[in-house]
Amino acid sequence: MVQQVPENITFPNEEEKILELWKNLNCFQECLKQSKNRPRFNFYDGPPFATGLPHYGHILAGTIKDIVTRFAHQSGFHVDRRFGWDCHGLPVEYEIDRTLGIKGPEDVAKMGIKEYNNQCRGIVMRYSKEWEFSVTRLGRWIDFENDYKTLYPEFMESVWWVFKQLYDKGLVYRGVKVMPFSTACNTPLSNFESHQNYKDVQDPSVTVSFPLDEDASVSLVAWTTTPWTLPSNLALCVNPELQYVKLRDNATGKIYVLMESRLIALYKSDSEYEILDRFPGIALKGKKYKPLFEYFIQCKDKGAFAVVVDSYVKEEEGTGVVHQAPYFGADDYRVCMDFNIIQKDSVPVCPVDASGCFTAEVTDFAGQYVKDADKNIIKLLKEKGRVVHSGSFKHSYPFCWRSDTPLIYKAVPSWFVRVEHMVEKLLENNAQCYWVPDFVREKRFGNWLKDARDWAISRNRYWGTPIPLWVSDDFEEVVCIGSVAELEELSGVKVTDLHRESIDHLTIPSRCGKGLLHRVPEVFDCWFESGSMPYAQVHYPFENKKELEDAFPADFIAEGIDQTRGWFYTLLVLSTALFGRPPFKNVIVNGLVLASDGQKMSKRKKNYPDPMSIVNSYGADALRLYLINSPVVRAENLRFKEEGVRDILKDVFLPWYNAYRFLVQNIQILQHKLWTLTLEVT
């Protein structure tokens, strides 16, 4: 007999019954056992941090992953689904720094790296139980018992192996480059990290005069939105091919030189000035000018405080005369190198403190600190009579993806992986991958790959996989370690853990008579670890060598569109460098889930409903179907609305349920009639 269907139903309660049934029957593990001899469908799960609770973006990506891997299993494949955890890096360290009030390296030195890392270790799995509960409650089948963590020694050893392969191929080098720098986290970031968090900000802008040595009555005028870099000015740059003018300001009688197409930067009407001369930018090359400050006056004999030329100067903003502070700008650094104003790996810098005094360090800068410095420098320049105009300027500016503080750009020594030489191979491998939606492959990701830069993989931090390079004091002798066994052999010490507190003290005897080699202090960018996960999660090549090679590349991965600047990119760079192959065959890219007002979801603003309250009210199936049936699965953004989930219940599930209930009622009526007829016949 068909069971009677009740008139009313509470979908969340019914889901709880199904989850309990799956648990009692151990359904997921039984499915894996039954399918173990089938062909494999290989899936990589990108590791989240467990320092925060899962949000709608995680739920969306998890739903996509669950649907595809379930379908693969039901289509006759065996699908391992291992959950992974990102345990190292800035997200963890920033939480500890904020909790313990740590301001910089000196504070860490006082407490010791061992204690600092113990504090980090204590919070990395803070919300792991909540993650497991939420993911399970949402109906996703994923293996938490056989998970991988980036802090496991086996995982870290495989990361070392990946790095050693790159080093042996000549793809690793140490250099000084102007890079995005997080003042809050006290470390450089890679270029792709700096593109993950842009915001529109209102910054001070100032136009400053630079009187020429040959005629102090004539001044070049340069515009900047970073007044705090002006004390480090070493040159001015103009475009050699564009037209410049010498003019007299009718209000002040002063004579200025700027790009003709940028007159609008200073004047609203041509009646405000009189043009005295016109000439191409190349005519200004080599002209000397009076420095704003005399902190680097000794550099004048080496070519500083002169006009240089480069086509990077555009006519879209500013005055067409660009102030060059090579310590704080990539183009500035390159141009000053080209004109021999600075030497490689040696850049003079004169950062400022909040009072407008000049110090030798910049690493303590924070957002408010720079603002105060800007204000005081503008005040000093006004007193010197060098400010032509000051105001504010709204523009898009990069913020640290972790601390949400403004980045600065500064020259820092870092370890890099060469990427620029393999751009064509990256594009070729990308073309072999099937992207959903397909426009992401050619446009957002493909365009990003075309401009790929060498990857800064080192971080001046503590909680991470240490970079396995042991060097002499002069850096002329370098030993790259690729395994625990190799380190034990060369150091003569048994190694059980690979974090800094366990290996920083280990030394390796020099083979060139340079005494003892010491490990470089940096750790890996955590993106290097996540990009290594296909190999590190199975401890390749130390274990599971054949299994990995047979299963590589992955059949399927899925994450949010922001990972075109993150995990998708690092996976592709490392697999291309290691094996010349793409790391995955198919990828689904989802858009971002925003608050109902179109803003980013924010715990502080409380502009979105708690995911578990939605599940408890409407059920996980309603939430999953709402997400999966929206434009967000086509890499578009979704404004999350609770009523949208409620409508799934009202417009889909309840009609389905009532139709099923109607069917069962009619079956029961038919069964009753057949039973009655049978009795009459007998």
XYZ file of C-alpha atoms in Angstrom:
682
model
C 0.000 0.000 0.000
C 1.117 3.543 -0.768
C 1.603 5.544 2.415
C -0.699 8.454 3.013
C 0.851 11.895 2.447
C 0.088 14.501 5.140
C -1.602 17.703 4.098
C 1.151 19.922 5.555
C 4.917 19.547 5.360
C 7.922 21.279 6.916
C 10.710 20.885 4.413
C 13.626 21.539 6.817
C 12.343 18.758 9.110
C 12.069 16.334 6.199
C 15.643 17.155 5.199
C 16.835 16.388 8.730
C 15.220 12.928 8.446
C 17.020 12.268 5.159
C 20.346 13.390 6.630
C 19.821 11.043 9.567
C 19.047 8.178 7.148
C 22.246 8.908 5.153
C 24.220 8.955 8.386
C 22.786 5.692 9.731
C 23.388 3.881 6.440
C 26.804 5.583 5.930
C 25.601 6.279 2.407
C 28.487 8.421 1.144
C 31.217 6.000 2.199
C 29.200 3.032 0.923
C 28.870 4.705 -2.467
C 32.646 5.211 -2.582
C 33.229 1.558 -1.688
C 30.799 0.295 -4.316
C 32.305 2.459 -7.058
C 36.007 1.959 -6.268
C 36.622 -0.248 -9.332
C 34.894 2.097 -11.759
C 36.675 4.624 -14.017
C 37.773 7.695 -12.041
C 36.397 11.199 -12.290
C 38.992 13.454 -10.680
C 37.957 16.510 -8.714
C 40.020 19.120 -6.842
C 38.385 21.027 -4.005
C 39.939 24.443 -3.378
C 40.842 24.880 0.301
C 39.011 27.565 2.335
C 40.269 29.097 5.584
C 38.537 27.845 8.730
C 39.187 31.127 10.557
C 35.753 32.334 9.445
C 32.323 30.820 8.961
C 31.041 29.672 5.552
C 29.137 32.322 3.609
C 26.838 32.244 0.576
C 29.785 32.211 -1.826
C 31.046 28.984 -0.230
C 27.528 27.518 -0.286
C 27.107 28.364 -3.972
C 30.445 26.863 -5.035
C 29.832 23.833 -2.801
C 26.425 23.279 -4.407
C 27.909 23.368 -7.914
C 30.629 20.932 -6.863
C 28.105 18.610 -5.219
C 25.810 18.546 -8.258
C 28.588 17.784 -10.744
C 30.333 15.133 -8.622
C 27.026 13.399 -7.775
C 26.139 13.352 -11.468
C 29.561 11.884 -12.289
C 29.051 9.156 -9.682
C 25.576 8.384 -11.019
C 27.040 8.233 -14.534
C 29.277 5.318 -13.602
C 32.425 6.977 -12.230
C 34.276 6.749 -8.941
C 34.639 10.258 -7.510
C 36.930 10.948 -4.555
C 35.805 14.122 -2.811
C 38.349 15.289 -0.219
C 37.794 18.451 1.744
C 40.835 20.688 2.154
C 41.862 23.450 4.546
C 44.052 26.493 3.901
C 45.894 26.866 7.191
C 48.771 29.277 6.583
C 49.269 32.868 5.571
C 47.956 36.369 6.073
C 44.340 35.487 6.993
C 45.570 33.610 10.066
C 48.415 35.956 10.980
C 46.289 39.064 10.642
C 43.782 37.644 13.127
C 46.580 36.932 15.618
C 48.189 40.341 15.119
C 44.863 42.049 15.733
C 44.041 39.896 18.780
C 47.455 40.265 20.432
C 48.053 43.875 19.408
C 51.142 43.008 17.364
C 52.349 46.017 15.376
C 55.468 44.718 13.657
C 58.442 42.323 13.609
C 59.771 43.667 16.912
C 56.663 42.468 18.749
C 56.985 39.006 17.198
C 60.670 38.909 18.132
C 59.778 39.650 21.765
C 57.336 36.751 22.029
C 59.355 34.452 19.768
C 58.414 32.792 16.494
C 57.595 29.529 18.281
C 54.963 31.142 20.496
C 53.624 33.251 17.631
C 53.172 30.191 15.428
C 51.584 28.297 18.312
C 49.029 31.092 18.558
C 48.383 30.779 14.806
C 48.116 27.006 15.027
C 45.526 27.429 17.765
C 43.026 29.275 15.566
C 43.453 27.705 12.122
C 40.690 25.181 12.752
C 38.598 27.487 14.941
C 35.416 26.951 12.945
C 36.098 23.515 11.468
C 33.183 21.900 13.335
C 30.842 24.658 12.168
C 32.073 24.154 8.606
C 31.485 20.406 8.782
C 28.015 20.912 10.259
C 27.015 23.539 7.680
C 28.362 21.650 4.667
C 26.685 18.434 5.830
C 23.408 20.204 6.630
C 23.369 21.616 3.102
C 23.339 18.061 1.766
C 26.814 18.018 0.247
C 28.711 14.751 0.154
C 32.379 15.434 0.889
C 35.045 13.509 2.818
C 36.058 15.373 5.987
C 37.780 12.377 7.583
C 40.315 12.051 4.780
C 40.903 15.784 4.436
C 44.119 17.621 3.581
C 45.601 20.562 5.459
C 48.342 22.851 4.191
C 50.037 22.635 7.614
C 50.590 18.867 7.421
C 54.341 18.107 7.137
C 53.593 15.846 4.166
C 51.801 18.665 2.362
C 54.618 21.109 3.129
C 57.252 18.647 1.912
C 55.487 18.353 -1.446
C 55.430 22.155 -1.665
C 59.208 22.052 -1.183
C 59.445 19.510 -3.998
C 57.429 21.778 -6.316
C 59.712 24.698 -5.516
C 62.838 22.589 -6.025
C 61.666 21.633 -9.525
C 61.210 25.301 -10.386
C 64.584 26.181 -8.878
C 66.377 23.442 -10.818
C 64.776 24.743 -14.031
C 66.186 28.211 -13.388
C 62.761 29.702 -12.730
C 63.554 31.124 -9.275
C 65.453 34.339 -8.636
C 65.913 36.991 -5.962
C 65.400 40.597 -6.970
C 64.357 44.044 -5.891
C 61.144 45.226 -7.506
C 58.543 47.799 -6.678
C 55.672 45.724 -5.397
C 52.324 46.154 -3.668
C 53.011 46.210 0.065
C 50.519 45.635 2.872
C 51.446 47.947 5.725
C 48.987 46.245 8.081
C 50.425 42.787 7.390
C 53.986 44.084 6.949
C 54.717 42.093 3.805
C 54.827 42.448 0.027
C 51.998 40.947 -2.004
C 51.986 39.537 -5.510
C 50.551 41.545 -8.386
C 47.524 39.255 -8.698
C 46.753 39.661 -4.986
C 46.793 43.444 -5.358
C 44.033 43.184 -7.989
C 41.613 41.387 -5.678
C 40.310 44.339 -3.686
C 39.974 47.698 -5.429
C 37.943 50.522 -3.889
C 36.967 54.028 -4.919
C 38.751 56.432 -2.570
C 39.176 60.181 -2.192
C 42.884 60.997 -1.984
C 44.699 64.330 -1.628
C 46.115 65.639 -4.894
C 48.797 68.277 -5.246
C 50.439 70.010 -8.203
C 53.997 71.048 -7.387
C 56.485 73.348 -9.161
C 60.050 72.346 -10.044
C 62.111 75.447 -11.075
C 64.690 74.774 -13.779
C 68.360 75.250 -12.908
C 68.956 77.140 -16.166
C 66.158 79.627 -15.447
C 64.541 79.574 -12.003
C 61.653 81.700 -13.290
C 60.468 78.706 -15.371
C 59.025 75.684 -13.538
C 57.897 72.247 -14.603
C 54.665 71.332 -12.819
C 53.919 67.745 -11.723
C 50.752 66.298 -10.201
C 50.535 63.445 -7.666
C 47.991 61.756 -5.397
C 50.751 60.463 -3.097
C 52.359 63.574 -1.583
C 54.142 61.417 0.988
C 56.410 60.087 -1.798
C 57.630 63.562 -2.820
C 60.636 63.564 -0.434
C 61.940 60.564 -2.428
C 61.677 62.366 -5.786
C 64.711 61.795 -8.016
C 63.474 62.785 -11.490
C 60.603 64.093 -13.602
C 59.331 62.161 -16.619
C 57.683 63.494 -19.801
C 56.445 61.831 -22.982
C 59.058 62.466 -25.704
C 56.540 62.536 -28.576
C 53.668 64.596 -27.174
C 53.395 68.392 -27.303
C 54.338 70.547 -24.294
C 53.900 74.278 -23.710
C 55.580 77.051 -21.767
C 52.964 79.490 -20.484
C 52.529 82.510 -18.246
C 49.850 82.253 -15.563
C 47.829 85.469 -15.915
C 46.857 85.500 -12.232
C 50.331 85.063 -10.733
C 52.672 85.918 -13.589
C 54.557 82.655 -13.002
C 55.842 80.615 -15.939
C 55.017 76.908 -16.081
C 55.787 73.974 -18.388
C 53.262 71.145 -18.859
C 51.665 68.993 -21.565
C 49.435 71.003 -23.893
C 46.598 68.469 -23.813
C 46.642 68.668 -20.000
C 46.094 72.407 -19.640
C 42.643 71.492 -18.313
C 44.361 70.121 -15.196
C 45.189 73.699 -14.117
C 42.899 75.991 -16.050
C 39.204 76.238 -16.848
C 39.616 78.817 -19.619
C 42.367 79.760 -22.078
C 41.961 83.364 -20.890
C 43.722 82.361 -17.671
C 47.112 81.894 -19.338
C 49.294 83.024 -22.224
C 51.229 80.419 -24.246
C 54.837 81.485 -24.750
C 56.215 78.446 -26.589
C 55.380 74.957 -27.908
C 57.753 71.997 -28.248
C 57.803 68.168 -28.085
C 58.606 66.505 -24.797
C 61.979 65.311 -26.060
C 63.163 68.960 -25.929
C 62.958 68.788 -22.121
C 65.183 65.709 -21.810
C 68.149 66.241 -19.489
C 67.057 69.611 -18.115
C 68.024 69.959 -14.456
C 65.663 71.272 -11.813
C 65.717 72.357 -8.179
C 64.802 69.480 -5.808
C 61.914 69.839 -3.393
C 64.132 68.647 -0.552
C 67.871 68.122 -0.285
C 67.949 64.699 1.336
C 69.451 63.155 -1.815
C 71.334 66.154 -3.146
C 74.410 63.906 -3.435
C 72.568 61.994 -6.183
C 72.547 65.048 -8.447
C 76.034 64.260 -9.730
C 74.733 60.794 -10.742
C 71.981 62.227 -12.935
C 69.216 62.814 -10.390
C 66.891 65.833 -10.454
C 66.710 65.919 -14.242
C 63.984 65.371 -16.838
C 63.782 61.868 -18.310
C 61.515 60.639 -21.095
C 59.270 57.590 -21.479
C 56.092 56.746 -23.388
C 54.327 55.509 -20.229
C 53.425 59.161 -19.530
C 49.878 59.523 -20.895
C 47.618 62.469 -21.661
C 44.590 61.203 -19.730
C 45.410 62.667 -16.298
C 47.792 64.910 -14.410
C 49.951 67.545 -16.072
C 51.967 65.285 -18.395
C 54.959 65.723 -16.072
C 55.258 62.715 -13.754
C 57.144 62.853 -10.465
C 59.556 59.899 -10.173
C 60.048 58.231 -6.769
C 61.712 54.957 -7.818
C 61.265 53.334 -4.417
C 57.484 53.686 -4.654
C 56.521 53.129 -8.292
C 57.192 50.326 -10.777
C 57.434 52.641 -13.784
C 59.490 55.134 -11.768
C 61.902 52.353 -10.827
C 62.246 51.143 -14.414
C 62.720 54.608 -15.910
C 65.285 55.671 -13.313
C 67.143 52.410 -13.917
C 67.093 53.076 -17.685
C 68.645 56.503 -17.145
C 71.207 55.211 -14.597
C 69.842 57.456 -11.867
C 69.645 54.419 -9.588
C 71.527 51.131 -9.579
C 69.968 47.686 -9.470
C 68.956 46.571 -5.960
C 69.940 49.973 -4.514
C 67.219 52.599 -4.252
C 67.451 55.707 -2.038
C 64.324 56.267 -0.002
C 63.204 58.984 2.343
C 59.797 58.112 3.759
C 58.096 60.399 6.221
C 56.428 60.108 9.559
C 53.072 61.606 10.494
C 54.637 64.857 11.700
C 56.315 65.436 8.366
C 59.743 64.387 9.664
C 61.790 62.004 7.565
C 62.765 58.572 8.787
C 64.599 55.566 7.425
C 61.732 53.101 7.548
C 58.392 52.877 5.784
C 57.115 49.568 7.110
C 55.107 51.133 9.930
C 52.876 53.078 7.548
C 49.162 52.609 7.975
C 46.291 54.320 6.194
C 45.857 57.159 8.703
C 49.625 57.516 9.024
C 50.005 58.205 5.296
C 47.108 60.662 5.381
C 48.786 62.629 8.175
C 52.068 62.562 6.291
C 50.330 63.823 3.149
C 48.817 66.703 5.075
C 52.101 67.740 6.658
C 54.129 67.478 3.461
C 51.621 69.651 1.602
C 51.923 72.161 4.449
C 55.740 72.152 4.180
C 55.629 72.612 0.408
C 53.187 75.495 0.704
C 55.608 77.184 3.086
C 58.334 76.701 0.460
C 56.080 78.235 -2.210
C 56.155 75.090 -4.324
C 52.425 74.214 -4.348
C 50.640 75.333 -7.505
C 47.331 73.702 -6.631
C 46.002 71.252 -4.033
C 42.710 69.456 -3.728
C 41.319 65.910 -3.707
C 40.898 63.232 -6.331
C 38.525 60.255 -6.464
C 39.998 57.154 -8.036
C 40.115 53.353 -7.792
C 42.869 52.154 -5.463
C 44.072 48.693 -4.356
C 43.507 47.545 -0.788
C 44.996 44.549 1.016
C 42.732 41.555 0.377
C 43.150 40.439 3.997
C 43.426 43.525 6.223
C 41.311 45.777 3.969
C 43.848 48.609 4.359
C 45.315 50.658 1.476
C 48.379 49.168 -0.197
C 51.472 51.178 -0.922
C 54.046 50.410 -3.590
C 57.664 50.112 -2.576
C 60.863 48.417 -3.673
C 61.550 45.319 -1.590
C 63.856 42.342 -2.043
C 61.773 39.253 -2.776
C 61.993 35.794 -4.287
C 60.273 35.440 -7.647
C 59.132 32.660 -9.963
C 59.627 33.508 -13.636
C 56.251 33.661 -15.382
C 56.633 36.234 -18.153
C 58.645 33.878 -20.386
C 55.856 31.279 -20.452
C 52.858 33.490 -21.210
C 52.308 31.821 -24.598
C 52.374 28.370 -23.000
C 49.932 29.536 -20.308
C 47.553 30.757 -23.013
C 47.968 27.508 -24.938
C 47.164 25.413 -21.857
C 44.250 27.649 -20.945
C 42.799 27.088 -24.421
C 42.677 23.333 -23.691
C 40.340 23.861 -20.708
C 36.553 23.973 -21.043
C 35.223 26.993 -19.178
C 31.638 27.631 -18.078
C 30.827 30.324 -19.007
C 33.214 30.250 -21.951
C 33.800 34.027 -22.123
C 35.816 33.861 -18.887
C 38.495 31.776 -20.610
C 39.204 34.279 -23.376
C 38.319 37.558 -21.713
C 38.774 37.850 -17.959
C 41.271 34.992 -17.511
C 42.880 35.107 -20.955
C 43.470 38.855 -20.800
C 44.952 38.465 -17.328
C 47.349 35.778 -18.583
C 48.539 37.982 -21.447
C 49.819 40.504 -18.924
C 51.181 37.960 -16.438
C 54.187 39.147 -14.452
C 56.843 37.249 -12.558
C 55.305 35.962 -9.336
C 56.578 37.240 -5.979
C 56.277 34.079 -3.904
C 58.015 35.168 -0.674
C 56.360 36.743 2.335
C 58.161 38.399 5.237
C 56.028 36.494 7.704
C 56.145 33.553 10.100
C 53.176 31.190 9.847
C 53.651 29.427 6.542
C 55.762 26.907 4.675
C 59.364 28.175 4.918
C 61.153 28.769 1.625
C 63.734 25.932 1.532
C 66.778 27.966 0.510
C 69.954 27.907 2.581
C 72.380 30.664 1.574
C 75.776 32.110 2.405
C 75.997 35.604 3.861
C 76.781 37.064 0.424
C 74.021 35.027 -1.309
C 76.609 33.647 -3.751
C 76.113 30.075 -2.551
C 72.533 28.793 -2.511
C 71.293 25.296 -1.657
C 67.673 24.466 -2.463
C 66.181 21.640 -0.401
C 63.445 19.512 -1.944
C 62.653 16.981 0.787
C 62.880 16.241 4.489
C 65.419 13.487 3.785
C 67.669 15.935 1.925
C 67.538 18.442 4.788
C 68.312 15.733 7.342
C 71.266 14.535 5.269
C 72.798 17.995 4.777
C 72.114 19.337 8.273
C 72.702 16.126 10.214
C 69.545 16.704 12.264
C 66.329 14.666 12.454
C 63.394 16.742 11.170
C 59.760 16.125 12.165
C 58.159 19.519 11.517
C 58.844 22.035 8.756
C 57.614 25.287 10.310
C 60.075 28.093 11.019
C 60.501 27.375 14.712
C 61.610 23.835 13.856
C 64.104 24.505 11.050
C 65.302 28.132 11.165
C 68.181 27.172 13.448
C 69.399 24.379 11.168
C 72.561 25.105 9.192
C 74.250 23.449 6.233
C 78.041 23.390 5.827
C 79.246 25.357 2.808
C 80.839 23.451 -0.043
C 82.694 26.606 -1.126
C 84.478 27.500 2.082
C 81.863 30.083 3.126
C 81.225 28.703 6.604
C 77.654 27.771 7.452
C 74.643 28.354 5.230
C 71.493 29.701 6.904
C 67.910 29.537 5.720
C 66.437 32.692 4.196
C 63.818 34.114 6.601
C 60.861 34.266 4.197
C 57.909 31.884 3.942
C 55.847 31.013 0.881
C 52.887 33.017 -0.285
C 49.904 30.866 0.778
C 48.733 30.971 -2.861
C 51.836 28.972 -3.767
C 50.635 26.295 -1.352
C 47.083 26.199 -2.727
C 48.472 26.131 -6.275
C 50.511 23.071 -5.238
C 47.512 21.201 -3.807
C 47.070 18.676 -6.665
C 50.466 17.235 -5.731
C 50.725 18.105 -2.044
C 47.325 16.664 -1.041
C 48.608 13.175 -1.950
C 52.229 13.786 -0.839
C 53.504 13.515 -4.413
C 56.094 12.377 -5.456
C 57.003 10.742 -2.134
C 53.785 8.701 -2.174
C 50.962 7.966 -4.643
C 53.166 8.757 -7.639
C 51.350 6.572 -10.150
C 47.925 7.527 -8.780
C 48.582 11.237 -9.251
C 50.097 10.865 -12.699
C 47.183 8.702 -13.863
C 44.646 11.167 -12.444
C 46.239 14.410 -13.651
C 44.846 16.809 -14.766
C 41.595 17.067 -12.827
C 38.382 16.437 -14.708
C 36.603 19.209 -12.859
C 37.043 22.166 -10.518
C 34.734 25.046 -9.578
C 35.162 28.314 -7.675
C 34.124 31.964 -7.783
C 35.162 34.392 -10.502
C 37.560 36.112 -8.101
C 39.763 33.007 -8.380
C 40.768 34.026 -11.916
C 43.182 36.238 -9.960
C 43.886 33.507 -7.425
C 43.612 29.730 -7.373
C 42.841 29.186 -11.069
C 45.919 31.264 -11.900
C 48.358 29.633 -9.470
C 47.187 26.143 -10.454
C 47.866 26.937 -14.113
C 51.255 28.603 -13.533
C 52.614 25.712 -11.470
C 51.270 22.890 -13.647
C 52.610 24.631 -16.759
C 56.015 25.164 -15.161
C 56.192 21.608 -13.808
C 54.647 19.513 -16.563
C 53.768 21.836 -19.437
C 50.113 20.832 -19.043
C 46.891 22.449 -17.812
C 45.884 21.415 -14.259
C 42.205 20.830 -15.041
C 39.970 19.921 -17.983
C 36.699 21.573 -16.992
C 35.914 24.529 -14.738
C 32.683 26.197 -13.686
C 33.024 29.824 -12.600
C 30.325 31.389 -10.474
C 29.726 35.090 -9.903
C 29.653 36.888 -6.581
C 26.753 36.751 -4.142
C 26.052 40.300 -2.966
C 23.700 41.772 -0.400
C 20.204 42.726 -1.581
C 21.307 46.359 -2.058
C 24.135 45.316 -4.386
C 26.836 45.943 -1.791
C 29.387 43.410 -0.622
C 28.037 41.242 2.174
C 29.423 42.574 5.448
C 29.227 41.150 8.949
C 29.776 44.651 10.301
C 26.887 46.122 8.294
C 24.700 43.055 8.909
C 23.263 43.469 5.415
C 22.425 39.822 4.783
C 20.565 37.018 6.607
C 22.553 34.286 8.329
C 22.787 31.276 5.950
C 21.804 28.731 8.592
C 18.726 30.729 9.573
C 17.659 30.579 5.911
C 18.239 26.812 5.895
C 16.293 26.380 9.128
C 13.401 28.454 7.776
C 13.103 27.210 4.192
C 15.390 24.196 3.878
C 18.723 23.573 2.184
C 17.104 22.408 -1.055
C 15.280 25.722 -1.464
C 18.502 27.667 -0.915
C 20.479 25.426 -3.265
C 17.877 25.655 -6.036
C 17.601 29.432 -5.629
C 21.360 29.807 -6.090
C 21.764 27.269 -8.876
C 18.837 28.651 -10.876
C 20.170 32.220 -10.923
C 22.547 34.149 -13.229
C 25.279 33.671 -10.621
C 26.136 30.278 -12.182
C 26.976 32.164 -15.392
C 29.624 34.260 -13.613
C 27.196 37.150 -13.104
C 26.579 38.728 -9.707
C 23.512 37.876 -7.642
C 21.771 40.196 -5.220
C 20.702 37.748 -2.528
C 17.096 38.154 -1.429
C 15.431 36.031 1.214
C 12.123 36.288 -0.619
C 13.791 34.582 -3.585
C 14.390 31.473 -1.456
C 10.842 31.702 -0.108
C 9.498 31.888 -3.665
C 11.298 28.629 -4.547
C 9.355 27.019 -1.721
C 6.067 28.624 -2.807
C 6.411 28.300 -6.575
C 8.330 25.022 -6.946
C 8.424 22.756 -3.921
C 4.868 23.185 -2.659
C 3.325 22.668 -6.144
C 5.528 19.575 -6.530
C 4.447 18.317 -3.121
C 0.758 18.974 -3.733
C 0.934 17.278 -7.135
C 2.571 14.262 -5.500
C -0.020 14.296 -2.704
C -2.829 14.449 -5.305
C -1.273 11.513 -7.160
C -0.999 9.440 -3.977
C -4.588 10.227 -2.999
C -5.848 8.995 -6.387
C -3.664 5.900 -6.211
C -5.144 5.145 -2.789
C -8.681 5.593 -4.150
C -7.868 3.266 -7.040
C -6.317 0.711 -4.685
C -9.409 0.840 -2.480
C -11.710 0.268 -5.489
C -9.589 -2.647 -6.704
C -9.600 -4.162 -3.227
C -13.389 -3.801 -2.992
C -13.830 -5.323 -6.452
C -11.593 -8.247 -5.529
C -13.674 -8.936 -2.437
C -16.921 -8.844 -4.452
C -15.521 -11.263 -7.033
C -14.355 -13.704 -4.408
